[in-house]
mmCIF file of N, CA and C in Angstrom:
data_model
loop_
_atom_site.group_PDB
_atom_site.id
_atom_site.type_symbol
_atom_site.label_atom_id
_atom_site.label_comp_id
_atom_site.label_asym_id
_atom_site.label_seq_id
_atom_site.Cartn_x
_atom_site.Cartn_y
_atom_site.Cartn_z
ATOM 1 N N MET A 1 90.575 -20.090 39.794
ATOM 2 C CA MET A 1 89.886 -18.489 39.710
ATOM 3 C C MET A 1 90.127 -17.622 38.437
ATOM 4 N N LYS A 2 91.846 -17.599 37.946
ATOM 5 C CA LYS A 2 92.209 -16.932 37.220
ATOM 6 C C LYS A 2 91.882 -17.502 35.721
ATOM 7 N N LYS A 3 91.823 -18.635 35.745
ATOM 8 C CA LYS A 3 91.495 -19.245 34.611
ATOM 9 C C LYS A 3 90.094 -19.020 34.183
ATOM 10 N N ILE A 4 88.881 -18.850 35.256
ATOM 11 C CA ILE A 4 87.525 -18.440 34.956
ATOM 12 C C ILE A 4 87.473 -16.782 34.690
ATOM 13 N N CYS A 5 88.322 -16.073 35.218
ATOM 14 C CA CYS A 5 88.209 -14.778 34.642
ATOM 15 C C CYS A 5 89.038 -14.674 33.317
ATOM 16 N N ILE A 6 89.834 -15.031 33.056
ATOM 17 C CA ILE A 6 90.539 -15.264 31.612
ATOM 18 C C ILE A 6 89.013 -15.808 30.563
ATOM 19 N N PHE A 7 88.758 -16.761 30.702
ATOM 20 C CA PHE A 7 87.815 -17.213 30.252
ATOM 21 C C PHE A 7 86.377 -16.395 30.032
ATOM 22 N N ALA A 8 86.464 -15.850 30.999
ATOM 23 C CA ALA A 8 84.940 -14.710 30.811
ATOM 24 C C ALA A 8 85.256 -13.733 29.980
ATOM 25 N N VAL A 9 86.867 -13.069 30.066
ATOM 26 C CA VAL A 9 87.326 -11.871 29.541
ATOM 27 C C VAL A 9 87.154 -12.559 28.009
ATOM 28 N N LEU A 10 87.702 -13.554 27.737
ATOM 29 C CA LEU A 10 87.675 -13.818 26.328
ATOM 30 C C LEU A 10 86.225 -14.240 25.827
ATOM 31 N N ALA A 11 85.251 -14.945 26.355
ATOM 32 C CA ALA A 11 84.044 -14.926 25.676
ATOM 33 C C ALA A 11 83.526 -13.476 25.781
ATOM 34 N N VAL A 12 83.454 -12.629 26.500
ATOM 35 C CA VAL A 12 83.081 -11.279 26.800
ATOM 36 C C VAL A 12 83.375 -10.630 24.834
ATOM 37 N N LEU A 13 84.623 -10.958 24.657
ATOM 38 C CA LEU A 13 85.261 -10.100 23.464
ATOM 39 C C LEU A 13 84.901 -11.232 22.211
ATOM 40 N N THR A 14 84.793 -12.221 22.651
ATOM 41 C CA THR A 14 84.268 -13.135 21.474
ATOM 42 C C THR A 14 82.513 -12.306 21.059
ATOM 43 N N LEU A 15 82.061 -12.347 22.132
ATOM 44 C CA LEU A 15 80.586 -11.990 21.684
ATOM 45 C C LEU A 15 80.452 -10.470 21.342
ATOM 46 N N GLY A 16 81.582 -9.422 21.358
ATOM 47 C CA GLY A 16 81.508 -8.331 21.062
ATOM 48 C C GLY A 16 81.965 -8.100 19.696
ATOM 49 N N LEU A 17 83.092 -9.177 19.196
ATOM 50 C CA LEU A 17 83.357 -9.284 17.702
ATOM 51 C C LEU A 17 82.142 -9.870 17.109
ATOM 52 N N SER A 18 81.564 -10.657 17.360
ATOM 53 C CA SER A 18 80.611 -11.538 16.471
ATOM 54 C C SER A 18 79.519 -10.662 16.528
ATOM 55 N N GLY A 19 79.037 -9.734 17.508
ATOM 56 C CA GLY A 19 77.976 -8.654 17.158
ATOM 57 C C GLY A 19 78.229 -7.551 16.259
ATOM 58 N N CYS A 20 79.303 -7.335 15.913
ATOM 59 C CA CYS A 20 79.931 -6.269 15.082
ATOM 60 C C CYS A 20 78.850 -6.658 13.726
ATOM 61 N N GLU A 21 78.352 -5.547 13.487
ATOM 62 C CA GLU A 21 77.933 -5.360 11.854
ATOM 63 C C GLU A 21 78.896 -5.198 11.069
ATOM 64 N N GLU A 22 79.071 -5.283 9.815
ATOM 65 C CA GLU A 22 79.789 -4.969 8.717
ATOM 66 C C GLU A 22 79.241 -3.696 7.963
ATOM 67 N N ASP A 23 79.770 -2.606 7.924
ATOM 68 C CA ASP A 23 79.404 -1.476 7.434
ATOM 69 C C ASP A 23 79.256 -1.712 6.234
ATOM 70 N N TRP A 24 78.172 -1.120 5.227
ATOM 71 C CA TRP A 24 77.857 -1.289 3.756
ATOM 72 C C TRP A 24 78.712 -0.219 3.331
ATOM 73 N N TYR A 25 79.416 -0.499 2.265
ATOM 74 C CA TYR A 25 80.186 0.450 1.725
ATOM 75 C C TYR A 25 79.580 0.348 0.037
ATOM 76 N N PRO A 26 79.268 1.458 -0.298
ATOM 77 C CA PRO A 26 78.939 1.076 -1.976
ATOM 78 C C PRO A 26 80.071 1.043 -3.056
ATOM 79 N N GLY A 27 80.116 0.225 -3.576
ATOM 80 C CA GLY A 27 80.878 -0.308 -4.605
ATOM 81 C C GLY A 27 80.928 0.817 -5.837
ATOM 82 N N PHE A 28 79.839 1.547 -5.895
ATOM 83 C CA PHE A 28 79.595 2.641 -7.416
ATOM 84 C C PHE A 28 80.675 3.586 -6.866
ATOM 85 N N ILE A 29 81.508 4.033 -6.173
ATOM 86 C CA ILE A 29 82.148 4.973 -5.719
ATOM 87 C C ILE A 29 83.212 5.029 -6.762
ATOM 88 N N GLY A 30 83.291 6.130 -7.481
ATOM 89 C CA GLY A 30 84.243 6.281 -8.747
ATOM 90 C C GLY A 30 83.693 7.054 -9.460
ATOM 91 N N GLU A 31 84.397 7.011 -10.579
ATOM 92 C CA GLU A 31 84.050 7.924 -12.166
ATOM 93 C C GLU A 31 83.069 6.854 -12.672
ATOM 94 N N TRP A 32 81.971 7.401 -13.358
ATOM 95 C CA TRP A 32 81.275 6.713 -14.295
ATOM 96 C C TRP A 32 80.694 7.632 -15.626
ATOM 97 N N ASP A 33 80.764 6.683 -16.759
ATOM 98 C CA ASP A 33 80.852 7.470 -18.208
ATOM 99 C C ASP A 33 79.066 6.906 -18.901
ATOM 100 N N LEU A 34 78.431 7.560 -19.346
ATOM 101 C CA LEU A 34 77.273 7.097 -19.534
ATOM 102 C C LEU A 34 77.868 6.518 -21.121
ATOM 103 N N ILE A 35 77.304 5.077 -21.346
ATOM 104 C CA ILE A 35 77.274 4.318 -22.550
ATOM 105 C C ILE A 35 76.217 3.918 -23.545
ATOM 106 N N GLU A 36 75.260 3.865 -22.553
ATOM 107 C CA GLU A 36 73.734 3.161 -23.214
ATOM 108 C C GLU A 36 72.837 3.697 -22.365
ATOM 109 N N ALA A 37 71.553 4.108 -23.178
ATOM 110 C CA ALA A 37 70.614 4.433 -22.445
ATOM 111 C C ALA A 37 69.244 3.987 -23.362
ATOM 112 N N GLY A 38 68.415 3.210 -22.559
ATOM 113 C CA GLY A 38 67.316 2.353 -23.240
ATOM 114 C C GLY A 38 67.737 1.169 -23.879
ATOM 115 N N GLY A 39 68.941 0.599 -23.940
ATOM 116 C CA GLY A 39 69.206 -0.153 -25.107
ATOM 117 C C GLY A 39 69.866 0.168 -25.965
ATOM 118 N N PHE A 40 70.278 1.727 -26.241
ATOM 119 C CA PHE A 40 71.255 2.281 -27.308
ATOM 120 C C PHE A 40 72.267 2.848 -27.107
ATOM 121 N N PRO A 41 73.465 2.808 -27.950
ATOM 122 C CA PRO A 41 74.621 3.241 -27.548
ATOM 123 C C PRO A 41 74.481 4.721 -27.247
ATOM 124 N N VAL A 42 75.064 5.559 -26.708
ATOM 125 C CA VAL A 42 75.270 6.811 -26.440
ATOM 126 C C VAL A 42 76.382 7.506 -27.053
ATOM 127 N N ASP A 43 76.393 8.526 -27.777
ATOM 128 C CA ASP A 43 77.614 8.962 -28.700
ATOM 129 C C ASP A 43 78.493 9.834 -26.990
ATOM 130 N N SER A 44 79.714 9.087 -27.270
ATOM 131 C CA SER A 44 80.700 9.927 -26.056
ATOM 132 C C SER A 44 80.397 11.565 -26.149
ATOM 133 N N ARG A 45 80.314 12.200 -27.322
ATOM 134 C CA ARG A 45 80.461 13.411 -27.191
ATOM 135 C C ARG A 45 79.179 14.158 -26.307
ATOM 136 N N TYR A 46 78.135 13.256 -26.466
ATOM 137 C CA TYR A 46 77.175 14.080 -25.522
ATOM 138 C C TYR A 46 76.969 13.001 -24.532
ATOM 139 N N ALA A 47 77.577 12.579 -23.860
ATOM 140 C CA ALA A 47 77.419 11.281 -23.050
ATOM 141 C C ALA A 47 77.629 12.136 -21.329
ATOM 142 N N ASP A 48 76.362 11.958 -20.664
ATOM 143 C CA ASP A 48 76.874 12.664 -18.963
ATOM 144 C C ASP A 48 77.668 11.706 -18.441
ATOM 145 N N ALA A 49 78.242 12.017 -17.160
ATOM 146 C CA ALA A 49 78.883 11.402 -16.273
ATOM 147 C C ALA A 49 78.849 11.500 -14.877
ATOM 148 N N TYR A 50 79.360 10.685 -14.075
ATOM 149 C CA TYR A 50 78.862 10.945 -12.589
ATOM 150 C C TYR A 50 80.262 10.344 -11.951
ATOM 151 N N ASP A 51 80.869 11.497 -10.919
ATOM 152 C CA ASP A 51 81.905 11.077 -10.209
ATOM 153 C C ASP A 51 81.177 11.074 -8.626
ATOM 154 N N PHE A 52 81.108 9.679 -7.975
ATOM 155 C CA PHE A 52 80.865 9.558 -6.387
ATOM 156 C C PHE A 52 82.040 9.547 -5.794
ATOM 157 N N TYR A 53 82.141 10.497 -4.792
ATOM 158 C CA TYR A 53 83.208 10.401 -3.906
ATOM 159 C C TYR A 53 82.863 9.852 -2.508
ATOM 160 N N ASP A 54 83.528 9.228 -1.845
ATOM 161 C CA ASP A 54 83.449 8.508 -0.721
ATOM 162 C C ASP A 54 82.716 9.535 0.679
ATOM 163 N N ASN A 55 83.284 10.598 0.407
ATOM 164 C CA ASN A 55 82.896 11.280 1.680
ATOM 165 C C ASN A 55 80.963 11.994 1.302
ATOM 166 N N GLY A 56 80.663 11.523 0.226
ATOM 167 C CA GLY A 56 79.076 11.899 0.184
ATOM 168 C C GLY A 56 78.805 12.935 -0.661
ATOM 169 N N THR A 57 79.901 13.366 -1.153
ATOM 170 C CA THR A 57 79.685 14.077 -2.334
ATOM 171 C C THR A 57 79.864 13.827 -3.980
ATOM 172 N N GLY A 58 79.986 14.331 -4.902
ATOM 173 C CA GLY A 58 80.191 14.031 -6.363
ATOM 174 C C GLY A 58 79.961 15.214 -7.428
ATOM 175 N N VAL A 59 80.185 14.690 -8.621
ATOM 176 C CA VAL A 59 80.049 16.060 -9.721
ATOM 177 C C VAL A 59 79.493 15.256 -10.974
ATOM 178 N N TYR A 60 78.280 16.026 -11.153
ATOM 179 C CA TYR A 60 77.442 15.196 -12.640
ATOM 180 C C TYR A 60 77.997 16.271 -13.681
ATOM 181 N N TYR A 61 78.725 15.583 -14.860
ATOM 182 C CA TYR A 61 79.042 16.140 -16.168
ATOM 183 C C TYR A 61 77.917 16.226 -17.005
ATOM 184 N N PHE A 62 77.701 16.792 -18.099
ATOM 185 C CA PHE A 62 76.847 16.702 -18.890
ATOM 186 C C PHE A 62 77.011 18.145 -19.963
ATOM 187 N N VAL A 63 76.766 17.850 -21.367
ATOM 188 C CA VAL A 63 76.613 18.658 -22.336
ATOM 189 C C VAL A 63 75.399 19.722 -22.199
ATOM 190 N N ASP A 64 75.380 20.939 -22.267
ATOM 191 C CA ASP A 64 74.105 21.724 -22.098
ATOM 192 C C ASP A 64 73.524 21.690 -23.543
ATOM 193 N N ASP A 65 72.251 22.351 -23.676
ATOM 194 C CA ASP A 65 71.781 22.416 -25.314
ATOM 195 C C ASP A 65 72.785 23.489 -26.101
ATOM 196 N N TYR A 66 73.634 23.974 -25.584
ATOM 197 C CA TYR A 66 74.411 24.411 -26.398
ATOM 198 C C TYR A 66 75.776 24.329 -27.182
ATOM 199 N N GLY A 67 75.884 23.031 -26.487
ATOM 200 C CA GLY A 67 77.017 21.982 -26.598
ATOM 201 C C GLY A 67 78.051 22.201 -25.455
ATOM 202 N N TYR A 68 78.025 22.829 -24.513
ATOM 203 C CA TYR A 68 78.903 23.279 -23.670
ATOM 204 C C TYR A 68 78.697 22.394 -22.673
ATOM 205 N N LEU A 69 80.302 21.734 -22.034
ATOM 206 C CA LEU A 69 80.509 21.001 -21.089
ATOM 207 C C LEU A 69 80.078 21.492 -19.420
ATOM 208 N N CYS A 70 79.270 20.862 -18.693
ATOM 209 C CA CYS A 70 78.840 21.676 -17.717
ATOM 210 C C CYS A 70 79.121 20.502 -16.417
ATOM 211 N N GLU A 71 79.419 21.116 -15.257
ATOM 212 C CA GLU A 71 79.148 20.081 -14.473
ATOM 213 C C GLU A 71 78.710 21.099 -12.812
ATOM 214 N N GLU A 72 77.848 19.825 -12.306
ATOM 215 C CA GLU A 72 77.151 20.190 -10.957
ATOM 216 C C GLU A 72 77.480 19.509 -9.805
ATOM 217 N N TRP A 73 77.884 20.268 -8.853
ATOM 218 C CA TRP A 73 78.273 19.087 -7.676
ATOM 219 C C TRP A 73 76.959 19.202 -6.897
ATOM 220 N N PHE A 74 76.966 17.944 -6.407
ATOM 221 C CA PHE A 74 76.040 17.000 -5.484
ATOM 222 C C PHE A 74 76.471 16.565 -4.389
ATOM 223 N N ARG A 75 75.458 16.302 -3.189
ATOM 224 C CA ARG A 75 75.675 15.484 -2.511
ATOM 225 C C ARG A 75 74.588 14.105 -2.449
ATOM 226 N N TRP A 76 75.219 13.020 -2.155
ATOM 227 C CA TRP A 76 74.430 11.914 -2.259
ATOM 228 C C TRP A 76 74.536 11.037 -0.904
ATOM 229 N N ASP A 77 73.442 10.212 -0.874
ATOM 230 C CA ASP A 77 73.151 9.080 0.136
ATOM 231 C C ASP A 77 72.750 7.567 -0.676
ATOM 232 N N ALA A 78 73.230 6.519 -0.155
ATOM 233 C CA ALA A 78 72.730 5.111 -0.822
ATOM 234 C C ALA A 78 72.657 4.230 0.221
ATOM 235 N N ASP A 79 71.716 3.591 -0.081
ATOM 236 C CA ASP A 79 71.566 2.055 0.376
ATOM 237 C C ASP A 79 71.969 0.949 -0.504
ATOM 238 N N GLU A 80 71.518 0.135 -0.268
ATOM 239 C CA GLU A 80 71.629 -1.242 -1.237
ATOM 240 C C GLU A 80 71.041 -0.976 -2.510
ATOM 241 N N TYR A 81 69.778 -0.588 -2.633
ATOM 242 C CA TYR A 81 69.190 -0.321 -3.620
ATOM 243 C C TYR A 81 68.950 0.681 -4.185
ATOM 244 N N THR A 82 69.187 1.798 -3.891
ATOM 245 C CA THR A 82 68.802 3.126 -3.965
ATOM 246 C C THR A 82 70.008 4.346 -4.044
ATOM 247 N N ILE A 83 70.015 5.420 -4.859
ATOM 248 C CA ILE A 83 70.797 6.172 -4.347
ATOM 249 C C ILE A 83 69.520 7.505 -4.859
ATOM 250 N N HIS A 84 70.150 8.287 -3.873
ATOM 251 C CA HIS A 84 69.188 9.683 -3.702
ATOM 252 C C HIS A 84 70.350 10.831 -3.678
ATOM 253 N N ILE A 85 70.105 11.712 -4.770
ATOM 254 C CA ILE A 85 71.099 13.063 -4.921
ATOM 255 C C ILE A 85 70.479 14.142 -4.954
ATOM 256 N N VAL A 86 71.362 15.268 -4.123
ATOM 257 C CA VAL A 86 70.693 16.478 -3.838
ATOM 258 C C VAL A 86 71.800 17.439 -4.755
ATOM 259 N N PHE A 87 71.649 17.924 -5.664
ATOM 260 C CA PHE A 87 72.285 18.670 -6.536
ATOM 261 C C PHE A 87 72.433 20.337 -5.678
ATOM 262 N N ASP A 88 73.659 20.909 -5.768
ATOM 263 C CA ASP A 88 73.964 22.012 -5.237
ATOM 264 C C ASP A 88 73.200 23.137 -5.765
ATOM 265 N N SER A 89 72.868 22.885 -7.093
ATOM 266 C CA SER A 89 72.206 24.294 -7.837
ATOM 267 C C SER A 89 70.374 23.812 -7.794
ATOM 268 N N TYR A 90 70.028 24.856 -7.519
ATOM 269 C CA TYR A 90 68.362 24.431 -7.148
ATOM 270 C C TYR A 90 67.467 24.073 -8.594
ATOM 271 N N TYR A 91 67.823 24.911 -9.524
ATOM 272 C CA TYR A 91 67.474 24.033 -10.798
ATOM 273 C C TYR A 91 67.576 22.881 -11.114
ATOM 274 N N MET A 92 68.671 22.239 -10.599
ATOM 275 C CA MET A 92 69.038 20.991 -10.840
ATOM 276 C C MET A 92 68.253 19.805 -10.017
ATOM 277 N N GLY A 93 67.654 20.518 -8.947
ATOM 278 C CA GLY A 93 66.743 19.591 -7.937
ATOM 279 C C GLY A 93 67.387 18.485 -7.553
ATOM 280 N N THR A 94 66.665 17.088 -7.421
ATOM 281 C CA THR A 94 66.829 16.132 -6.956
ATOM 282 C C THR A 94 66.975 14.862 -7.724
ATOM 283 N N ALA A 95 67.635 13.546 -7.592
ATOM 284 C CA ALA A 95 67.430 12.822 -8.305
ATOM 285 C C ALA A 95 67.496 11.532 -7.453
ATOM 286 N N PHE A 96 66.541 10.426 -7.823
ATOM 287 C CA PHE A 96 66.278 9.266 -7.155
ATOM 288 C C PHE A 96 66.158 8.435 -8.204
ATOM 289 N N TRP A 97 67.532 7.171 -7.691
ATOM 290 C CA TRP A 97 67.887 5.931 -8.804
ATOM 291 C C TRP A 97 67.679 5.061 -8.350
ATOM 292 N N TYR A 98 67.066 3.782 -8.638
ATOM 293 C CA TYR A 98 67.469 2.400 -8.448
ATOM 294 C C TYR A 98 68.716 1.984 -9.000
ATOM 295 N N TYR A 99 69.462 1.121 -8.600
ATOM 296 C CA TYR A 99 70.670 0.992 -9.025
ATOM 297 C C TYR A 99 71.309 -0.456 -8.819
ATOM 298 N N ASP A 100 72.102 -0.882 -9.972
ATOM 299 C CA ASP A 100 72.800 -1.912 -9.790
ATOM 300 C C ASP A 100 74.259 -1.884 -10.459
ATOM 301 N N TYR A 101 75.266 -2.625 -9.963
ATOM 302 C CA TYR A 101 76.360 -2.471 -10.734
ATOM 303 C C TYR A 101 77.077 -3.799 -10.235
ATOM 304 N N ASP A 102 78.229 -4.082 -11.325
ATOM 305 C CA ASP A 102 79.250 -4.924 -11.072
ATOM 306 C C ASP A 102 80.385 -4.038 -10.980
ATOM 307 N N ARG A 103 81.768 -4.634 -11.409
ATOM 308 C CA ARG A 103 82.959 -4.170 -11.109
ATOM 309 C C ARG A 103 83.134 -3.009 -12.192
ATOM 310 N N TYR A 104 82.521 -3.052 -13.739
ATOM 311 C CA TYR A 104 82.640 -2.106 -14.435
ATOM 312 C C TYR A 104 81.694 -1.468 -15.106
ATOM 313 N N TYR A 105 80.091 -1.833 -14.595
ATOM 314 C CA TYR A 105 79.368 -1.015 -15.176
ATOM 315 C C TYR A 105 78.064 -0.647 -14.242
ATOM 316 N N LEU A 106 77.518 0.143 -13.788
ATOM 317 C CA LEU A 106 76.590 1.052 -13.151
ATOM 318 C C LEU A 106 75.466 0.921 -13.648
ATOM 319 N N TYR A 107 74.362 0.472 -13.416
ATOM 320 C CA TYR A 107 72.730 0.510 -14.350
ATOM 321 C C TYR A 107 72.019 1.444 -13.422
ATOM 322 N N LEU A 108 71.498 2.211 -13.901
ATOM 323 C CA LEU A 108 70.620 3.497 -12.943
ATOM 324 C C LEU A 108 69.106 3.546 -13.721
ATOM 325 N N SER A 109 68.041 3.183 -12.747
ATOM 326 C CA SER A 109 66.854 3.191 -13.449
ATOM 327 C C SER A 109 65.964 3.985 -12.497
ATOM 328 N N ASP A 110 65.068 4.728 -13.145
ATOM 329 C CA ASP A 110 63.998 5.382 -12.025
ATOM 330 C C ASP A 110 62.701 4.365 -11.652
ATOM 331 N N THR A 111 62.983 3.064 -12.117
ATOM 332 C CA THR A 111 61.676 2.053 -11.424
ATOM 333 C C THR A 111 62.791 0.673 -11.159
ATOM 334 N N PRO A 112 61.937 0.407 -9.831
ATOM 335 C CA PRO A 112 62.598 -0.833 -9.160
ATOM 336 C C PRO A 112 62.736 -2.229 -10.091
ATOM 337 N N ASP A 113 61.786 -2.163 -11.288
ATOM 338 C CA ASP A 113 62.017 -3.268 -11.947
ATOM 339 C C ASP A 113 63.460 -3.348 -13.039
ATOM 340 N N MET A 114 63.911 -2.168 -13.176
ATOM 341 C CA MET A 114 64.932 -1.599 -14.187
ATOM 342 C C MET A 114 64.552 -1.904 -15.498
ATOM 343 N N HIS A 115 63.444 -1.580 -15.963
ATOM 344 C CA HIS A 115 62.760 -2.124 -17.357
ATOM 345 C C HIS A 115 63.290 -0.999 -18.064
ATOM 346 N N TYR A 116 63.669 0.401 -17.966
ATOM 347 C CA TYR A 116 64.610 1.013 -18.982
ATOM 348 C C TYR A 116 65.335 1.725 -18.050
ATOM 349 N N TYR A 117 66.777 1.244 -18.535
ATOM 350 C CA TYR A 117 68.060 1.955 -17.488
ATOM 351 C C TYR A 117 68.893 2.403 -18.567
ATOM 352 N N TYR A 118 69.818 2.870 -17.903
ATOM 353 C CA TYR A 118 71.213 3.846 -18.236
ATOM 354 C C TYR A 118 72.273 3.119 -17.633
ATOM 355 N N VAL A 119 72.808 2.591 -18.883
ATOM 356 C CA VAL A 119 74.493 1.984 -18.344
ATOM 357 C C VAL A 119 75.546 2.771 -18.287
ATOM 358 N N TYR A 120 76.188 3.092 -17.182
ATOM 359 C CA TYR A 120 77.544 3.713 -17.157
ATOM 360 C C TYR A 120 78.832 2.850 -17.361
ATOM 361 N N GLU A 121 79.640 2.966 -17.493
ATOM 362 C CA GLU A 121 81.007 2.480 -17.369
ATOM 363 C C GLU A 121 82.029 2.828 -16.493
ATOM 364 N N ARG A 122 82.756 2.472 -15.639
ATOM 365 C CA ARG A 122 83.598 2.899 -14.844
ATOM 366 C C ARG A 122 84.708 3.468 -15.673
ATOM 367 N N HIS A 123 84.711 4.517 -15.221
ATOM 368 C CA HIS A 123 86.161 5.388 -16.252
ATOM 369 C C HIS A 123 87.510 4.847 -15.654
ATOM 370 N N ARG A 124 88.141 4.517 -16.800
ATOM 371 C CA ARG A 124 89.624 3.546 -16.615
ATOM 372 C C ARG A 124 90.331 4.924 -16.984
#
């Protein structure tokens, strides 16, 4: 009887462990600098950048029309294909990006076919 109870407990534990879903974790968390837009290189003096933090917030850096470096905080949410960004400033609004990434590059596009896209390089 003791062997049956131990076996039953082990079977339940095994089922419980195998039924766990692996949490999806976006690999694009970190700092990214724009290096290319639509196939053309971007001058680093005018390039924007994103910092994605693992708590669902981030900072967007850009150069305004007067040449000043600006930063805008945002909240983000993502699934395996899209990133939705809500900026804290009303005038910045929201952004919706389709994305792909590898270890060093993040590709953002406003269309799922990624026909026109921006290339960001992981900040080192």
